mmCIF file of N, CA, C and O in Angstrom:
data_model
loop_
_atom_site.group_PDB
_atom_site.id
_atom_site.type_symbol
_atom_site.label_atom_id
_atom_site.label_comp_id
_atom_site.label_asym_id
_atom_site.label_seq_id
_atom_site.Cartn_x
_atom_site.Cartn_y
_atom_site.Cartn_z
ATOM 1 N N UNK A 206 -35.941 10.588 16.357
ATOM 2 C CA UNK A 206 -35.989 9.909 15.074
ATOM 3 C C UNK A 206 -34.922 8.820 14.997
ATOM 4 O O UNK A 206 -35.185 7.731 14.494
ATOM 5 N N UNK A 207 -33.744 9.133 15.485
ATOM 6 C CA UNK A 207 -32.674 8.138 15.494
ATOM 7 C C UNK A 207 -33.034 6.968 16.394
ATOM 8 O O UNK A 207 -32.741 5.808 16.066
ATOM 9 N N UNK A 208 -33.694 7.268 17.505
ATOM 10 C CA UNK A 208 -34.134 6.223 18.416
ATOM 11 C C UNK A 208 -35.123 5.278 17.722
ATOM 12 O O UNK A 208 -35.064 4.062 17.907
ATOM 13 N N UNK A 209 -35.985 5.833 16.900
ATOM 14 C CA UNK A 209 -36.951 5.030 16.151
ATOM 15 C C UNK A 209 -36.229 4.134 15.141
ATOM 16 O O UNK A 209 -36.585 2.955 14.982
ATOM 17 N N UNK A 210 -35.231 4.654 14.455
ATOM 18 C CA UNK A 210 -34.467 3.851 13.487
ATOM 19 C C UNK A 210 -33.745 2.690 14.179
ATOM 20 O O UNK A 210 -33.707 1.572 13.665
ATOM 21 N N UNK A 211 -33.159 2.966 15.330
ATOM 22 C CA UNK A 211 -32.470 1.909 16.068
ATOM 23 C C UNK A 211 -33.452 0.840 16.547
ATOM 24 O O UNK A 211 -33.144 -0.354 16.528
ATOM 25 N N UNK A 212 -34.627 1.259 16.964
ATOM 26 C CA UNK A 212 -35.639 0.309 17.419
ATOM 27 C C UNK A 212 -36.087 -0.596 16.272
ATOM 28 O O UNK A 212 -36.206 -1.816 16.427
ATOM 29 N N UNK A 213 -36.309 -0.018 15.097
ATOM 30 C CA UNK A 213 -36.723 -0.807 13.928
ATOM 31 C C UNK A 213 -35.603 -1.750 13.506
ATOM 32 O O UNK A 213 -35.844 -2.921 13.172
ATOM 33 N N UNK A 214 -34.362 -1.282 13.529
ATOM 34 C CA UNK A 214 -33.229 -2.133 13.156
ATOM 35 C C UNK A 214 -33.080 -3.299 14.116
ATOM 36 O O UNK A 214 -32.862 -4.443 13.703
ATOM 37 N N UNK A 215 -33.222 -3.044 15.410
ATOM 38 C CA UNK A 215 -33.112 -4.116 16.402
ATOM 39 C C UNK A 215 -34.232 -5.135 16.238
ATOM 40 O O UNK A 215 -34.007 -6.336 16.329
ATOM 41 N N UNK A 216 -35.440 -4.659 15.971
ATOM 42 C CA UNK A 216 -36.556 -5.580 15.758
ATOM 43 C C UNK A 216 -36.317 -6.455 14.525
ATOM 44 O O UNK A 216 -36.624 -7.652 14.531
ATOM 45 N N UNK A 217 -35.794 -5.859 13.472
ATOM 46 C CA UNK A 217 -35.511 -6.615 12.248
ATOM 47 C C UNK A 217 -34.418 -7.652 12.498
ATOM 48 O O UNK A 217 -34.506 -8.781 12.019
ATOM 49 N N UNK A 218 -33.377 -7.269 13.236
ATOM 50 C CA UNK A 218 -32.319 -8.225 13.562
ATOM 51 C C UNK A 218 -32.850 -9.368 14.429
ATOM 52 O O UNK A 218 -32.471 -10.521 14.251
ATOM 53 N N UNK A 219 -33.720 -9.050 15.372
ATOM 54 C CA UNK A 219 -34.259 -10.063 16.269
ATOM 55 C C UNK A 219 -35.237 -10.983 15.546
ATOM 56 O O UNK A 219 -35.335 -12.165 15.856
ATOM 57 N N UNK A 220 -35.916 -10.450 14.540
ATOM 58 C CA UNK A 220 -36.905 -11.243 13.792
ATOM 59 C C UNK A 220 -36.221 -12.262 12.890
ATOM 60 O O UNK A 220 -36.692 -13.381 12.744
ATOM 61 N N UNK A 221 -35.108 -11.878 12.278
ATOM 62 C CA UNK A 221 -34.365 -12.748 11.350
ATOM 63 C C UNK A 221 -33.014 -13.090 11.982
ATOM 64 O O UNK A 221 -31.963 -12.612 11.548
ATOM 65 N N UNK A 222 -33.036 -13.952 12.980
ATOM 66 C CA UNK A 222 -31.840 -14.236 13.780
ATOM 67 C C UNK A 222 -30.733 -14.907 12.976
ATOM 68 O O UNK A 222 -29.561 -14.537 13.079
ATOM 69 N N UNK A 223 -31.084 -15.898 12.155
ATOM 70 C CA UNK A 223 -30.058 -16.655 11.423
ATOM 71 C C UNK A 223 -29.370 -15.781 10.391
ATOM 72 O O UNK A 223 -28.132 -15.740 10.311
ATOM 73 N N UNK A 224 -30.145 -15.053 9.604
ATOM 74 C CA UNK A 224 -29.545 -14.189 8.591
ATOM 75 C C UNK A 224 -28.762 -13.049 9.225
ATOM 76 O O UNK A 224 -27.705 -12.652 8.726
ATOM 77 N N UNK A 225 -29.255 -12.550 10.341
ATOM 78 C CA UNK A 225 -28.517 -11.496 11.047
ATOM 79 C C UNK A 225 -27.192 -12.015 11.570
ATOM 80 O O UNK A 225 -26.164 -11.338 11.467
ATOM 81 N N UNK A 226 -27.197 -13.238 12.122
ATOM 82 C CA UNK A 226 -25.968 -13.835 12.617
ATOM 83 C C UNK A 226 -24.960 -14.029 11.484
ATOM 84 O O UNK A 226 -23.771 -13.713 11.631
ATOM 85 N N UNK A 227 -25.432 -14.526 10.343
ATOM 86 C CA UNK A 227 -24.543 -14.745 9.192
ATOM 87 C C UNK A 227 -23.953 -13.420 8.724
ATOM 88 O O UNK A 227 -22.747 -13.319 8.457
ATOM 89 N N UNK A 228 -24.772 -12.381 8.636
ATOM 90 C CA UNK A 228 -24.284 -11.079 8.173
ATOM 91 C C UNK A 228 -23.307 -10.450 9.154
ATOM 92 O O UNK A 228 -22.268 -9.901 8.756
ATOM 93 N N UNK A 229 -23.602 -10.537 10.439
ATOM 94 C CA UNK A 229 -22.712 -9.946 11.443
ATOM 95 C C UNK A 229 -21.388 -10.707 11.493
ATOM 96 O O UNK A 229 -20.310 -10.106 11.593
ATOM 97 N N UNK A 230 -21.443 -12.029 11.410
ATOM 98 C CA UNK A 230 -20.206 -12.811 11.416
ATOM 99 C C UNK A 230 -19.378 -12.541 10.151
ATOM 100 O O UNK A 230 -18.148 -12.466 10.216
ATOM 101 N N UNK A 231 -20.041 -12.410 9.017
ATOM 102 C CA UNK A 231 -19.320 -12.078 7.789
ATOM 103 C C UNK A 231 -18.647 -10.720 7.874
ATOM 104 O O UNK A 231 -17.504 -10.541 7.441
ATOM 105 N N UNK A 232 -19.350 -9.760 8.441
ATOM 106 C CA UNK A 232 -18.765 -8.437 8.632
ATOM 107 C C UNK A 232 -17.585 -8.490 9.587
ATOM 108 O O UNK A 232 -16.547 -7.865 9.361
ATOM 109 N N UNK A 233 -17.709 -9.278 10.647
ATOM 110 C CA UNK A 233 -16.624 -9.418 11.624
ATOM 111 C C UNK A 233 -15.391 -10.062 11.005
ATOM 112 O O UNK A 233 -14.269 -9.574 11.190
ATOM 113 N N UNK A 234 -15.596 -11.139 10.263
ATOM 114 C CA UNK A 234 -14.462 -11.816 9.623
ATOM 115 C C UNK A 234 -13.806 -10.909 8.591
ATOM 116 O O UNK A 234 -12.573 -10.824 8.509
ATOM 117 N N UNK A 235 -14.600 -10.202 7.806
ATOM 118 C CA UNK A 235 -14.050 -9.300 6.794
ATOM 119 C C UNK A 235 -13.246 -8.165 7.394
ATOM 120 O O UNK A 235 -12.151 -7.839 6.921
ATOM 121 N N UNK A 236 -13.779 -7.562 8.449
ATOM 122 C CA UNK A 236 -13.058 -6.462 9.089
ATOM 123 C C UNK A 236 -11.787 -6.959 9.773
ATOM 124 O O UNK A 236 -10.753 -6.279 9.743
ATOM 125 N N UNK A 237 -11.839 -8.146 10.380
ATOM 126 C CA UNK A 237 -10.643 -8.715 11.014
ATOM 127 C C UNK A 237 -9.567 -9.021 9.985
ATOM 128 O O UNK A 237 -8.381 -8.735 10.205
ATOM 129 N N UNK A 238 -9.962 -9.596 8.853
ATOM 130 C CA UNK A 238 -8.991 -9.898 7.794
ATOM 131 C C UNK A 238 -8.378 -8.619 7.249
ATOM 132 O O UNK A 238 -7.157 -8.545 7.029
ATOM 133 N N UNK A 239 -9.196 -7.607 7.042
ATOM 134 C CA UNK A 239 -8.682 -6.324 6.549
ATOM 135 C C UNK A 239 -7.697 -5.714 7.543
ATOM 136 O O UNK A 239 -6.646 -5.202 7.157
ATOM 137 N N UNK A 240 -8.016 -5.778 8.822
ATOM 138 C CA UNK A 240 -7.137 -5.229 9.851
ATOM 139 C C UNK A 240 -5.813 -5.985 9.916
ATOM 140 O O UNK A 240 -4.744 -5.371 10.019
ATOM 141 N N UNK A 241 -5.864 -7.311 9.835
ATOM 142 C CA UNK A 241 -4.631 -8.098 9.870
ATOM 143 C C UNK A 241 -3.769 -7.858 8.634
ATOM 144 O O UNK A 241 -2.541 -7.781 8.728
ATOM 145 N N UNK A 242 -4.385 -7.730 7.475
ATOM 146 C CA UNK A 242 -3.620 -7.424 6.255
ATOM 147 C C UNK A 242 -2.978 -6.048 6.375
ATOM 148 O O UNK A 242 -1.816 -5.860 5.996
ATOM 149 N N UNK A 243 -3.714 -5.081 6.914
ATOM 150 C CA UNK A 243 -3.151 -3.749 7.115
ATOM 151 C C UNK A 243 -1.953 -3.787 8.054
ATOM 152 O O UNK A 243 -0.927 -3.138 7.804
ATOM 153 N N UNK A 244 -2.062 -4.541 9.155
ATOM 154 C CA UNK A 244 -0.935 -4.648 10.093
ATOM 155 C C UNK A 244 0.274 -5.303 9.442
ATOM 156 O O UNK A 244 1.416 -4.874 9.656
ATOM 157 N N UNK A 245 0.053 -6.339 8.640
ATOM 158 C CA UNK A 245 1.155 -7.023 7.970
ATOM 159 C C UNK A 245 1.856 -6.097 6.975
ATOM 160 O O UNK A 245 3.085 -6.012 6.963
ATOM 161 N N UNK A 246 1.083 -5.397 6.168
ATOM 162 C CA UNK A 246 1.678 -4.482 5.181
ATOM 163 C C UNK A 246 2.406 -3.343 5.880
ATOM 164 O O UNK A 246 3.509 -2.948 5.474
ATOM 165 N N UNK A 247 1.827 -2.826 6.939
ATOM 166 C CA UNK A 247 2.482 -1.753 7.693
ATOM 167 C C UNK A 247 3.809 -2.218 8.285
ATOM 168 O O UNK A 247 4.806 -1.492 8.244
ATOM 169 N N UNK A 248 3.841 -3.435 8.811
ATOM 170 C CA UNK A 248 5.081 -3.979 9.362
ATOM 171 C C UNK A 248 6.132 -4.165 8.278
ATOM 172 O O UNK A 248 7.304 -3.834 8.472
ATOM 173 N N UNK A 249 5.743 -4.687 7.129
ATOM 174 C CA UNK A 249 6.702 -4.922 6.053
ATOM 175 C C UNK A 249 7.243 -3.618 5.481
ATOM 176 O O UNK A 249 8.406 -3.551 5.076
ATOM 177 N N UNK A 250 6.440 -2.575 5.433
ATOM 178 C CA UNK A 250 6.915 -1.297 4.896
ATOM 179 C C UNK A 250 7.819 -0.560 5.878
ATOM 180 O O UNK A 250 8.639 0.253 5.467
ATOM 181 N N UNK A 251 7.696 -0.829 7.164
ATOM 182 C CA UNK A 251 8.510 -0.154 8.179
ATOM 183 C C UNK A 251 9.570 -1.068 8.770
ATOM 184 O O UNK A 251 10.030 -0.834 9.878
ATOM 185 N N UNK A 252 9.971 -2.080 8.056
ATOM 186 C CA UNK A 252 10.893 -3.080 8.595
ATOM 187 C C UNK A 252 12.234 -2.472 8.993
ATOM 188 O O UNK A 252 12.755 -2.750 10.055
ATOM 189 N N UNK A 253 12.810 -1.631 8.155
ATOM 190 C CA UNK A 253 14.115 -1.026 8.435
ATOM 191 C C UNK A 253 13.990 0.471 8.704
ATOM 192 O O UNK A 253 14.939 1.223 8.505
ATOM 193 N N UNK A 254 12.853 0.925 9.175
ATOM 194 C CA UNK A 254 12.631 2.356 9.369
ATOM 195 C C UNK A 254 13.406 2.914 10.557
ATOM 196 O O UNK A 254 13.597 4.122 10.651
ATOM 197 N N UNK A 255 13.868 2.074 11.483
ATOM 198 C CA UNK A 255 14.561 2.587 12.662
ATOM 199 C C UNK A 255 16.017 2.948 12.373
ATOM 200 O O UNK A 255 16.656 3.595 13.196
ATOM 201 N N UNK A 256 16.563 2.571 11.223
ATOM 202 C CA UNK A 256 17.936 2.929 10.880
ATOM 203 C C UNK A 256 17.992 4.382 10.429
ATOM 204 O O UNK A 256 17.107 4.862 9.732
ATOM 205 N N UNK A 257 19.052 5.086 10.809
ATOM 206 C CA UNK A 257 19.167 6.489 10.403
ATOM 207 C C UNK A 257 19.440 6.621 8.904
ATOM 208 O O UNK A 257 19.051 7.605 8.294
ATOM 209 N N UNK A 258 20.105 5.626 8.320
ATOM 210 C CA UNK A 258 20.382 5.641 6.883
ATOM 211 C C UNK A 258 19.697 4.440 6.227
ATOM 212 O O UNK A 258 20.290 3.687 5.478
ATOM 213 N N UNK A 259 18.395 4.297 6.498
ATOM 214 C CA UNK A 259 17.638 3.156 6.011
ATOM 215 C C UNK A 259 17.490 3.096 4.503
ATOM 216 O O UNK A 259 17.291 2.027 3.934
ATOM 217 N N UNK A 260 17.618 4.232 3.836
ATOM 218 C CA UNK A 260 17.500 4.234 2.372
ATOM 219 C C UNK A 260 18.744 3.651 1.703
ATOM 220 O O UNK A 260 18.729 3.402 0.499
ATOM 221 N N UNK A 261 19.803 3.409 2.460
ATOM 222 C CA UNK A 261 21.034 2.852 1.893
ATOM 223 C C UNK A 261 21.226 1.377 2.216
ATOM 224 O O UNK A 261 22.316 0.848 2.075
ATOM 225 N N UNK A 262 20.172 0.702 2.653
ATOM 226 C CA UNK A 262 20.246 -0.721 2.973
ATOM 227 C C UNK A 262 19.909 -1.514 1.720
ATOM 228 O O UNK A 262 18.925 -1.231 1.038
ATOM 229 N N UNK A 263 20.727 -2.482 1.419
ATOM 230 C CA UNK A 263 20.518 -3.330 0.247
ATOM 231 C C UNK A 263 20.436 -4.782 0.675
ATOM 232 O O UNK A 263 20.972 -5.176 1.706
ATOM 233 N N UNK A 264 19.793 -5.575 -0.145
ATOM 234 C CA UNK A 264 19.702 -7.018 0.104
ATOM 235 C C UNK A 264 20.516 -7.737 -0.962
ATOM 236 O O UNK A 264 20.327 -7.520 -2.156
ATOM 237 N N UNK A 265 21.414 -8.582 -0.523
ATOM 238 C CA UNK A 265 22.244 -9.347 -1.439
ATOM 239 C C UNK A 265 21.624 -10.720 -1.663
ATOM 240 O O UNK A 265 21.197 -11.380 -0.721
ATOM 241 N N UNK A 266 21.584 -11.134 -2.920
ATOM 242 C CA UNK A 266 21.032 -12.444 -3.247
ATOM 243 C C UNK A 266 22.071 -13.236 -4.026
ATOM 244 O O UNK A 266 22.965 -12.676 -4.657
ATOM 245 N N UNK A 267 21.952 -14.535 -3.964
ATOM 246 C CA UNK A 267 22.860 -15.424 -4.669
ATOM 247 C C UNK A 267 22.047 -16.291 -5.621
ATOM 248 O O UNK A 267 21.002 -16.819 -5.240
ATOM 249 N N UNK A 268 22.509 -16.423 -6.845
ATOM 250 C CA UNK A 268 21.886 -17.321 -7.815
ATOM 251 C C UNK A 268 22.748 -18.569 -7.921
ATOM 252 O O UNK A 268 23.890 -18.506 -8.365
ATOM 253 N N UNK A 269 22.202 -19.698 -7.511
ATOM 254 C CA UNK A 269 22.910 -20.971 -7.588
ATOM 255 C C UNK A 269 22.394 -21.702 -8.813
ATOM 256 O O UNK A 269 21.220 -22.039 -8.884
ATOM 257 N N UNK A 270 23.283 -21.936 -9.771
ATOM 258 C CA UNK A 270 22.876 -22.582 -11.018
ATOM 259 C C UNK A 270 23.195 -24.072 -10.955
ATOM 260 O O UNK A 270 24.333 -24.466 -10.776
ATOM 261 N N UNK A 271 22.166 -24.871 -11.104
ATOM 262 C CA UNK A 271 22.312 -26.320 -11.163
ATOM 263 C C UNK A 271 21.986 -26.756 -12.586
ATOM 264 O O UNK A 271 21.476 -25.959 -13.373
ATOM 265 N N UNK A 272 22.275 -27.987 -12.950
ATOM 266 C CA UNK A 272 21.959 -28.423 -14.318
ATOM 267 C C UNK A 272 20.465 -28.343 -14.662
ATOM 268 O O UNK A 272 20.108 -28.150 -15.821
ATOM 269 N N UNK A 273 19.600 -28.456 -13.670
ATOM 270 C CA UNK A 273 18.175 -28.467 -13.970
ATOM 271 C C UNK A 273 17.462 -27.149 -13.691
ATOM 272 O O UNK A 273 16.422 -26.876 -14.267
ATOM 273 N N UNK A 274 18.026 -26.310 -12.803
ATOM 274 C CA UNK A 274 17.331 -25.076 -12.433
ATOM 275 C C UNK A 274 18.295 -24.046 -11.866
ATOM 276 O O UNK A 274 19.454 -24.329 -11.625
ATOM 277 N N UNK A 275 17.769 -22.848 -11.653
ATOM 278 C CA UNK A 275 18.506 -21.783 -10.979
ATOM 279 C C UNK A 275 17.794 -21.484 -9.674
ATOM 280 O O UNK A 275 16.603 -21.182 -9.657
ATOM 281 N N UNK A 276 18.525 -21.543 -8.569
ATOM 282 C CA UNK A 276 17.952 -21.315 -7.244
ATOM 283 C C UNK A 276 18.343 -19.922 -6.785
ATOM 284 O O UNK A 276 19.527 -19.586 -6.726
ATOM 285 N N UNK A 277 17.355 -19.103 -6.465
ATOM 286 C CA UNK A 277 17.595 -17.757 -5.938
ATOM 287 C C UNK A 277 17.491 -17.822 -4.422
ATOM 288 O O UNK A 277 16.469 -18.211 -3.872
ATOM 289 N N UNK A 278 18.550 -17.423 -3.730
ATOM 290 C CA UNK A 278 18.550 -17.460 -2.273
ATOM 291 C C UNK A 278 19.137 -16.159 -1.731
ATOM 292 O O UNK A 278 19.912 -15.483 -2.403
ATOM 293 N N UNK A 279 18.758 -15.812 -0.514
ATOM 294 C CA UNK A 279 19.255 -14.565 0.074
ATOM 295 C C UNK A 279 20.471 -14.799 0.961
ATOM 296 O O UNK A 279 20.952 -13.879 1.592
ATOM 297 N N UNK A 280 20.967 -15.997 1.043
ATOM 298 C CA UNK A 280 22.160 -16.252 1.855
ATOM 299 C C UNK A 280 23.407 -16.096 0.994
ATOM 300 O O UNK A 280 23.412 -16.400 -0.188
ATOM 301 N N UNK A 281 24.451 -15.607 1.611
ATOM 302 C CA UNK A 281 25.729 -15.423 0.917
ATOM 303 C C UNK A 281 26.818 -16.112 1.714
ATOM 304 O O UNK A 281 26.625 -16.515 2.853
ATOM 305 N N UNK A 282 27.983 -16.216 1.134
ATOM 306 C CA UNK A 282 29.091 -16.875 1.822
ATOM 307 C C UNK A 282 29.702 -15.939 2.867
ATOM 308 O O UNK A 282 29.495 -14.733 2.851
ATOM 309 N N UNK A 283 30.474 -16.519 3.754
ATOM 310 C CA UNK A 283 31.066 -15.747 4.855
ATOM 311 C C UNK A 283 32.101 -14.744 4.351
ATOM 312 O O UNK A 283 32.350 -13.732 4.991
ATOM 313 N N UNK A 284 32.710 -14.982 3.229
ATOM 314 C CA UNK A 284 33.776 -14.101 2.735
ATOM 315 C C UNK A 284 33.238 -12.914 1.949
ATOM 316 O O UNK A 284 34.014 -12.081 1.486
ATOM 317 N N UNK A 285 31.953 -12.815 1.799
ATOM 318 C CA UNK A 285 31.399 -11.757 0.960
ATOM 319 C C UNK A 285 31.518 -10.389 1.630
ATOM 320 O O UNK A 285 31.841 -9.394 0.980
ATOM 321 N N UNK A 286 31.265 -10.303 2.942
ATOM 322 C CA UNK A 286 31.321 -9.011 3.632
ATOM 323 C C UNK A 286 32.735 -8.401 3.632
ATOM 324 O O UNK A 286 32.880 -7.210 3.333
ATOM 325 N N UNK A 287 33.797 -9.156 3.936
ATOM 326 C CA UNK A 287 35.134 -8.548 3.867
ATOM 327 C C UNK A 287 35.511 -8.129 2.436
ATOM 328 O O UNK A 287 36.209 -7.140 2.241
ATOM 329 N N UNK A 288 35.018 -8.866 1.427
ATOM 330 C CA UNK A 288 35.335 -8.507 0.054
ATOM 331 C C UNK A 288 34.667 -7.172 -0.315
ATOM 332 O O UNK A 288 35.274 -6.341 -0.994
ATOM 333 N N UNK A 289 33.450 -6.952 0.131
ATOM 334 C CA UNK A 289 32.777 -5.682 -0.153
ATOM 335 C C UNK A 289 33.445 -4.547 0.618
ATOM 336 O O UNK A 289 33.621 -3.449 0.094
ATOM 337 N N UNK A 290 33.823 -4.808 1.863
ATOM 338 C CA UNK A 290 34.479 -3.770 2.674
ATOM 339 C C UNK A 290 35.817 -3.372 2.073
ATOM 340 O O UNK A 290 36.223 -2.200 2.135
ATOM 341 N N UNK A 291 36.522 -4.323 1.484
ATOM 342 C CA UNK A 291 37.824 -4.019 0.880
ATOM 343 C C UNK A 291 37.668 -3.199 -0.392
ATOM 344 O O UNK A 291 38.539 -2.377 -0.714
ATOM 345 N N UNK A 292 36.580 -3.383 -1.113
ATOM 346 C CA UNK A 292 36.365 -2.630 -2.358
ATOM 347 C C UNK A 292 35.886 -1.227 -2.087
ATOM 348 O O UNK A 292 36.121 -0.319 -2.886
ATOM 349 N N UNK A 293 35.113 -1.013 -1.007
ATOM 350 C CA UNK A 293 34.465 0.283 -0.771
ATOM 351 C C UNK A 293 35.298 1.156 0.048
ATOM 352 O O UNK A 293 35.558 2.228 0.154
#
């Protein structure tokens, strides 16, 4: 019975070549995009997972205020690390 279903499906795909090609390519692109998004999210969630104390990692940000806007950046000055070490 399964062999009969596969035979009918193949005949239908062969009969409607253009629509079959469009559907198969759409499925391929969709599955590839889903897989790449999954890999990206997995990488971002496990970025600092190799550290033994990864739950204690923090990100320091700097707010630079100009007359027209506030710029948020993740870079800090060179003296910031010794200042934190001296306080802790």
